[in-house]
Amino acid sequence: MKVLATRRYPGPAFEELADVEVESLPDLRAPRPDVDALLAANESIPLDLLPGLRLIANFGVGYDRLDVAELGRRGIAVSNTPGVLSAATADLTFALILAVRRRVVEGDRAVRAGAWAGSWADGFLAEELTGATLGIVGLGRIGQAVARRAVGFDLRVLYAQRTRVDTELGDYRELDELLAVSDLVTIHAPLTQETRGLIDARRLALLRDGASFVNTSRGEIVDEPALVAELVSGRLRAGLDVFAHEPHVPEKLLDLPNVVLTPHLGSGTRQTREAMTRLAVDNLLAFERGDPLVTPVLPR
């Protein structure tokens, strides 16, 4: 089976692919009818240049850049890599929560700039986590991992999602109510037609003055201009790992002291990225053997 990989993916599992060629999709200029399978990271696929394609092994959980309906019509199977990145993304979520809530990055900048002056009693006062209310939008694998971590900080956990579930991890609230009563809100919903723009200007206005907003899911779930306006006003604080038009970051955010920005690092640990490669390769090898996909989005 001829595999085209859009980059060399990390970890030893990548070397198990017997016939693999590495080339980025923007570099494709001529049709490649010899390619049977594609290993890609949630990228737009030039299907007309890959007429023999039978499988897309998506490196990542999200596959919002794939036209699943069209792939289904063409009989192209799709797999993804769920589960293995939940812990890393939940860890980054809490890193952003702590950095935003305790003004860690602001303090770092002040020290580096030689601007640490005055008494410790009146500088960079922040808000504690203990006793605060954490609102989780989307209680899937990653949202649940965040909720479990919240226990150690004595946070009250609420969650909102389309389907109410029986869980001890948090109490269910309708989305508008969750936004209105939470001290911190973190986004963990997948990007779909229903969730695109879910957190719009009206819903952002429901957040309490001084609330913290964290997004490690997808930038398009939030009305980015409306969020920028709220942050420029200073009414909210935010930790953002994802943006609507990556790698573009709204220029107005770059100098704001109330925002912590990271470059889509959710799954960015060595262990997690190697586990993602392992799962993607397992799907490729299963397909080559004629076995069911390990983690199918569209089965063969």
Tab-separated table of C-alpha atoms in Angstrom:
chain	number	residue	atom	x	y	z
A	1	MET	CA	0.000	0.000	0.000
A	2	LYS	CA	1.457	3.331	-1.073
A	3	VAL	CA	1.204	5.921	1.724
A	4	LEU	CA	1.720	9.643	1.250
A	5	ALA	CA	2.576	11.441	4.518
A	6	THR	CA	2.364	15.215	4.670
A	7	ARG	CA	5.418	15.327	6.983
A	8	ARG	CA	7.585	12.941	8.955
A	9	TYR	CA	5.464	12.156	11.982
A	10	PRO	CA	7.192	11.704	15.366
A	11	GLY	CA	8.047	8.378	16.938
A	12	PRO	CA	9.252	4.942	15.868
A	13	ALA	CA	5.856	3.811	14.568
A	14	PHE	CA	6.315	5.938	11.447
A	15	GLU	CA	9.213	3.699	10.383
A	16	GLU	CA	6.850	0.694	10.235
A	17	LEU	CA	5.285	1.984	7.042
A	18	ALA	CA	6.892	-0.061	4.268
A	19	ASP	CA	6.107	2.208	1.322
A	20	VAL	CA	5.769	5.812	2.445
A	21	GLU	CA	6.650	9.079	0.735
A	22	VAL	CA	6.775	12.441	2.498
A	23	GLU	CA	5.413	15.484	0.674
A	24	SER	CA	3.292	18.413	1.818
A	25	LEU	CA	-0.082	18.736	0.132
A	26	PRO	CA	0.558	22.305	-1.135
A	27	ASP	CA	3.580	20.911	-3.008
A	28	LEU	CA	1.471	18.458	-5.028
A	29	ARG	CA	1.319	19.674	-8.607
A	30	ALA	CA	0.389	16.604	-10.660
A	31	PRO	CA	-2.077	13.748	-10.041
A	32	ARG	CA	-0.771	10.858	-7.940
A	33	PRO	CA	-2.899	7.819	-8.897
A	34	ASP	CA	-0.385	5.530	-7.137
A	35	VAL	CA	-1.253	6.823	-3.646
A	36	ASP	CA	-3.581	4.490	-1.738
A	37	ALA	CA	-3.543	6.167	1.689
A	38	LEU	CA	-2.807	9.583	3.122
A	39	LEU	CA	-1.390	10.382	6.569
A	40	ALA	CA	-2.305	14.022	7.234
A	41	ALA	CA	-3.035	16.365	10.140
A	42	ASN	CA	-6.560	17.727	9.580
A	43	GLU	CA	-5.665	19.301	6.252
A	44	SER	CA	-7.678	20.201	3.184
A	45	ILE	CA	-7.198	17.354	0.706
A	46	PRO	CA	-6.835	17.927	-3.072
A	47	LEU	CA	-8.918	14.874	-3.921
A	48	ASP	CA	-8.661	15.403	-7.678
A	49	LEU	CA	-4.884	14.941	-7.424
A	50	LEU	CA	-5.303	11.675	-5.488
A	51	PRO	CA	-7.720	9.652	-7.647
A	52	GLY	CA	-6.690	6.301	-6.144
A	53	LEU	CA	-7.068	7.393	-2.515
A	54	ARG	CA	-8.826	4.816	-0.321
A	55	LEU	CA	-7.958	5.948	3.226
A	56	ILE	CA	-7.143	9.141	5.109
A	57	ALA	CA	-5.446	8.491	8.465
A	58	ASN	CA	-5.985	11.778	10.272
A	59	PHE	CA	-3.274	12.714	12.766
A	60	GLY	CA	-5.485	14.290	15.434
A	61	VAL	CA	-8.958	14.030	16.898
A	62	GLY	CA	-10.495	16.920	14.970
A	63	TYR	CA	-11.195	16.449	11.265
A	64	ASP	CA	-13.196	19.614	10.583
A	65	ARG	CA	-11.099	20.449	7.494
A	66	LEU	CA	-12.124	17.175	5.854
A	67	ASP	CA	-15.250	17.096	3.698
A	68	VAL	CA	-16.606	13.944	5.286
A	69	ALA	CA	-19.758	13.882	3.150
A	70	GLU	CA	-17.726	14.042	-0.072
A	71	LEU	CA	-15.269	11.444	1.200
A	72	GLY	CA	-18.187	9.146	1.973
A	73	ARG	CA	-19.578	9.594	-1.531
A	74	ARG	CA	-16.178	8.653	-2.966
A	75	GLY	CA	-15.885	5.613	-0.716
A	76	ILE	CA	-12.775	6.903	1.057
A	77	ALA	CA	-12.347	5.652	4.622
A	78	VAL	CA	-11.212	8.008	7.405
A	79	SER	CA	-9.635	7.366	10.810
A	80	ASN	CA	-8.517	9.721	13.570
A	81	THR	CA	-6.570	9.554	16.858
A	82	PRO	CA	-8.967	10.051	19.788
A	83	GLY	CA	-8.175	9.441	23.438
A	84	VAL	CA	-4.396	9.602	23.342
A	85	LEU	CA	-4.202	13.406	23.500
A	86	SER	CA	-6.804	14.032	26.223
A	87	ALA	CA	-4.332	14.245	29.114
A	88	ALA	CA	-1.911	16.577	27.330
A	89	THR	CA	-4.674	18.950	26.258
A	90	ALA	CA	-6.225	18.943	29.733
A	91	ASP	CA	-2.803	19.735	31.213
A	92	LEU	CA	-2.372	22.703	28.868
A	93	THR	CA	-5.872	23.883	29.718
A	94	PHE	CA	-4.921	24.069	33.373
A	95	ALA	CA	-1.600	25.691	32.521
A	96	LEU	CA	-3.559	28.459	30.794
A	97	ILE	CA	-6.105	28.678	33.610
A	98	LEU	CA	-3.333	29.135	36.168
A	99	ALA	CA	-1.349	31.535	33.994
A	100	VAL	CA	-4.394	33.715	33.361
A	101	ARG	CA	-5.872	33.548	36.855
A	102	ARG	CA	-2.571	34.211	38.655
A	103	ARG	CA	-1.165	36.660	36.042
A	104	VAL	CA	1.955	34.539	35.580
A	105	VAL	CA	2.915	35.889	32.149
A	106	GLU	CA	2.429	39.488	33.246
A	107	GLY	CA	4.768	38.877	36.166
A	108	ASP	CA	7.343	37.210	33.942
A	109	ARG	CA	7.336	40.171	31.569
A	110	ALA	CA	7.770	42.617	34.433
A	111	VAL	CA	10.767	40.751	35.826
A	112	ARG	CA	12.437	40.491	32.416
A	113	ALA	CA	11.846	44.178	31.748
A	114	GLY	CA	13.360	45.210	35.085
A	115	ALA	CA	9.995	46.610	36.128
A	116	TRP	CA	9.675	44.700	39.397
A	117	ALA	CA	9.329	47.534	41.876
A	118	GLY	CA	7.329	48.404	44.967
A	119	SER	CA	6.019	46.251	47.750
A	120	TRP	CA	4.975	42.653	47.194
A	121	ALA	CA	1.688	43.595	48.846
A	122	ASP	CA	0.405	45.806	46.027
A	123	GLY	CA	1.725	44.229	42.840
A	124	PHE	CA	-0.019	41.838	40.401
A	125	LEU	CA	-2.888	40.969	42.700
A	126	ALA	CA	-4.835	38.098	41.171
A	127	GLU	CA	-7.693	35.699	41.892
A	128	GLU	CA	-7.446	32.320	43.601
A	129	LEU	CA	-8.727	29.155	42.019
A	130	THR	CA	-9.941	27.582	45.236
A	131	GLY	CA	-13.701	27.825	45.506
A	132	ALA	CA	-14.186	29.287	42.019
A	133	THR	CA	-16.740	27.934	39.542
A	134	LEU	CA	-15.353	26.303	36.389
A	135	GLY	CA	-17.699	26.013	33.419
A	136	ILE	CA	-16.747	23.335	30.875
A	137	VAL	CA	-18.327	23.594	27.431
A	138	GLY	CA	-18.191	20.051	26.078
A	139	LEU	CA	-17.735	17.134	28.469
A	140	GLY	CA	-16.114	14.681	26.089
A	141	ARG	CA	-12.808	12.927	26.755
A	142	ILE	CA	-10.840	16.163	27.133
A	143	GLY	CA	-13.560	17.962	29.072
A	144	GLN	CA	-13.748	15.037	31.485
A	145	ALA	CA	-9.971	15.079	31.935
A	146	VAL	CA	-10.198	18.794	32.797
A	147	ALA	CA	-13.002	18.106	35.270
A	148	ARG	CA	-10.925	15.448	37.025
A	149	ARG	CA	-8.029	17.876	37.380
A	150	ALA	CA	-10.374	20.496	38.807
A	151	VAL	CA	-10.954	18.329	41.884
A	152	GLY	CA	-7.451	19.041	43.165
A	153	PHE	CA	-8.092	22.783	43.007
A	154	ASP	CA	-11.406	22.612	44.903
A	155	LEU	CA	-13.250	24.027	41.943
A	156	ARG	CA	-16.986	23.770	41.547
A	157	VAL	CA	-17.508	22.213	38.102
A	158	LEU	CA	-20.432	22.857	35.769
A	159	TYR	CA	-20.763	21.547	32.240
A	160	ALA	CA	-22.860	22.289	29.180
A	161	GLN	CA	-23.280	20.217	26.053
A	162	ARG	CA	-25.979	19.083	23.682
A	163	THR	CA	-26.631	15.837	25.556
A	164	ARG	CA	-26.968	15.761	29.326
A	165	VAL	CA	-25.082	12.847	30.901
A	166	ASP	CA	-25.185	11.130	34.276
A	167	THR	CA	-21.817	11.990	35.809
A	168	GLU	CA	-20.246	12.918	39.110
A	169	LEU	CA	-17.672	15.122	37.371
A	170	GLY	CA	-19.906	18.195	37.347
A	171	ASP	CA	-23.413	19.601	37.350
A	172	TYR	CA	-25.291	20.210	34.124
A	173	ARG	CA	-26.358	23.715	33.131
A	174	GLU	CA	-27.798	25.194	29.957
A	175	LEU	CA	-25.030	27.029	28.108
A	176	ASP	CA	-26.292	30.551	28.781
A	177	GLU	CA	-26.649	29.879	32.504
A	178	LEU	CA	-23.206	28.262	32.673
A	179	LEU	CA	-21.615	31.322	31.080
A	180	ALA	CA	-23.420	33.682	33.431
A	181	VAL	CA	-22.464	31.950	36.695
A	182	SER	CA	-18.919	30.698	35.985
A	183	ASP	CA	-15.725	32.408	37.111
A	184	LEU	CA	-13.747	30.468	34.503
A	185	VAL	CA	-14.995	29.009	31.216
A	186	THR	CA	-13.072	26.507	29.108
A	187	ILE	CA	-14.056	25.257	25.650
A	188	HIS	CA	-13.789	21.559	24.741
A	189	ALA	CA	-16.499	21.083	22.123
A	190	PRO	CA	-15.653	19.715	18.667
A	191	LEU	CA	-15.961	22.058	15.704
A	192	THR	CA	-19.127	21.206	13.768
A	193	GLN	CA	-21.730	23.189	11.864
A	194	GLU	CA	-23.675	23.432	15.123
A	195	THR	CA	-20.749	24.676	17.225
A	196	ARG	CA	-19.188	27.084	14.718
A	197	GLY	CA	-19.682	30.539	16.278
A	198	LEU	CA	-21.379	28.961	19.296
A	199	ILE	CA	-19.831	31.495	21.660
A	200	ASP	CA	-21.003	34.668	19.954
A	201	ALA	CA	-21.121	38.295	21.097
A	202	ARG	CA	-24.354	37.793	22.997
A	203	ARG	CA	-22.978	34.846	24.920
A	204	LEU	CA	-19.641	36.519	25.609
A	205	ALA	CA	-21.590	39.395	27.154
A	206	LEU	CA	-23.093	36.919	29.634
A	207	LEU	CA	-19.693	36.308	31.229
A	208	ARG	CA	-19.055	38.023	34.530
A	209	ASP	CA	-16.749	41.017	34.662
A	210	GLY	CA	-13.282	39.669	35.400
A	211	ALA	CA	-14.121	36.132	34.248
A	212	SER	CA	-11.395	34.012	32.644
A	213	PHE	CA	-11.979	32.391	29.238
A	214	VAL	CA	-9.806	29.528	27.961
A	215	ASN	CA	-9.960	27.837	24.562
A	216	THR	CA	-7.866	24.795	23.636
A	217	SER	CA	-10.433	23.348	21.211
A	218	ARG	CA	-10.995	25.268	17.951
A	219	GLY	CA	-10.857	28.998	17.378
A	220	GLU	CA	-13.882	28.958	15.071
A	221	ILE	CA	-16.174	27.943	17.938
A	222	VAL	CA	-15.867	31.519	19.202
A	223	ASP	CA	-16.792	34.767	17.441
A	224	GLU	CA	-13.192	35.957	17.384
A	225	PRO	CA	-13.813	39.678	16.688
A	226	ALA	CA	-16.337	39.775	19.539
A	227	LEU	CA	-13.859	38.062	21.877
A	228	VAL	CA	-11.108	40.482	20.853
A	229	ALA	CA	-13.417	43.421	21.621
A	230	GLU	CA	-14.158	42.057	25.101
A	231	LEU	CA	-10.463	41.538	25.789
A	232	VAL	CA	-9.460	44.958	24.507
A	233	SER	CA	-12.040	46.455	26.853
A	234	GLY	CA	-10.314	44.679	29.746
A	235	ARG	CA	-13.563	43.153	30.984
A	236	LEU	CA	-12.357	39.561	30.534
A	237	ARG	CA	-9.097	37.648	30.788
A	238	ALA	CA	-8.218	34.829	28.404
A	239	GLY	CA	-5.846	31.972	27.660
A	240	LEU	CA	-5.993	31.076	23.964
A	241	ASP	CA	-4.266	28.126	22.302
A	242	VAL	CA	-6.394	28.186	19.138
A	243	PHE	CA	-7.499	30.862	16.694
A	244	ALA	CA	-9.970	31.225	13.858
A	245	HIS	CA	-7.375	31.620	11.073
A	246	GLU	CA	-4.239	29.867	12.273
A	247	PRO	CA	-1.414	30.721	12.301
A	248	HIS	CA	-2.801	34.272	12.190
A	249	VAL	CA	-3.411	35.819	15.614
A	250	PRO	CA	-5.429	39.057	15.811
A	251	GLU	CA	-2.888	41.856	16.135
A	252	LYS	CA	-4.874	43.603	18.869
A	253	LEU	CA	-4.230	40.645	21.187
A	254	LEU	CA	-0.457	40.732	20.973
A	255	ASP	CA	0.190	43.478	23.509
A	256	LEU	CA	-2.732	42.909	25.859
A	257	PRO	CA	-1.660	42.102	29.445
A	258	ASN	CA	-4.878	40.181	30.142
A	259	VAL	CA	-4.303	37.522	27.449
A	260	VAL	CA	-1.975	34.503	27.358
A	261	LEU	CA	-1.323	33.185	23.832
A	262	THR	CA	0.107	29.793	22.828
A	263	PRO	CA	0.588	28.312	19.305
A	264	HIS	CA	-1.876	25.383	19.330
A	265	LEU	CA	0.125	23.341	21.833
A	266	GLY	CA	-2.747	21.179	23.123
A	267	SER	CA	-1.288	17.834	22.093
A	268	GLY	CA	2.275	19.122	22.036
A	269	THR	CA	4.134	16.658	24.221
A	270	ARG	CA	6.603	14.095	22.942
A	271	GLN	CA	4.670	11.232	24.506
A	272	THR	CA	1.336	12.319	23.067
A	273	ARG	CA	2.583	13.027	19.557
A	274	GLU	CA	4.303	9.631	19.422
A	275	ALA	CA	1.097	7.966	20.641
A	276	MET	CA	-0.853	9.785	17.929
A	277	THR	CA	1.571	8.489	15.294
A	278	ARG	CA	1.245	4.993	16.732
A	279	LEU	CA	-2.558	5.083	16.445
A	280	ALA	CA	-2.510	6.587	12.946
A	281	VAL	CA	-0.058	3.899	11.763
A	282	ASP	CA	-2.143	1.173	13.420
A	283	ASN	CA	-5.099	2.353	11.338
A	284	LEU	CA	-3.003	2.309	8.167
A	285	LEU	CA	-1.698	-1.187	8.859
A	286	ALA	CA	-5.167	-2.490	9.735
A	287	PHE	CA	-6.509	-1.115	6.458
A	288	GLU	CA	-3.654	-2.733	4.522
A	289	ARG	CA	-4.440	-6.103	6.136
A	290	GLY	CA	-8.114	-5.759	5.322
A	291	ASP	CA	-9.060	-5.467	9.015
A	292	PRO	CA	-11.514	-2.925	10.464
A	293	LEU	CA	-10.049	0.456	11.288
A	294	VAL	CA	-8.991	0.860	14.920
A	295	THR	CA	-10.589	4.303	15.322
A	296	PRO	CA	-12.882	4.876	12.345
A	297	VAL	CA	-14.553	8.158	11.417
A	298	LEU	CA	-15.729	6.681	8.109
A	299	PRO	CA	-15.286	2.884	7.996
A	300	ARG	CA	-13.888	1.165	4.922
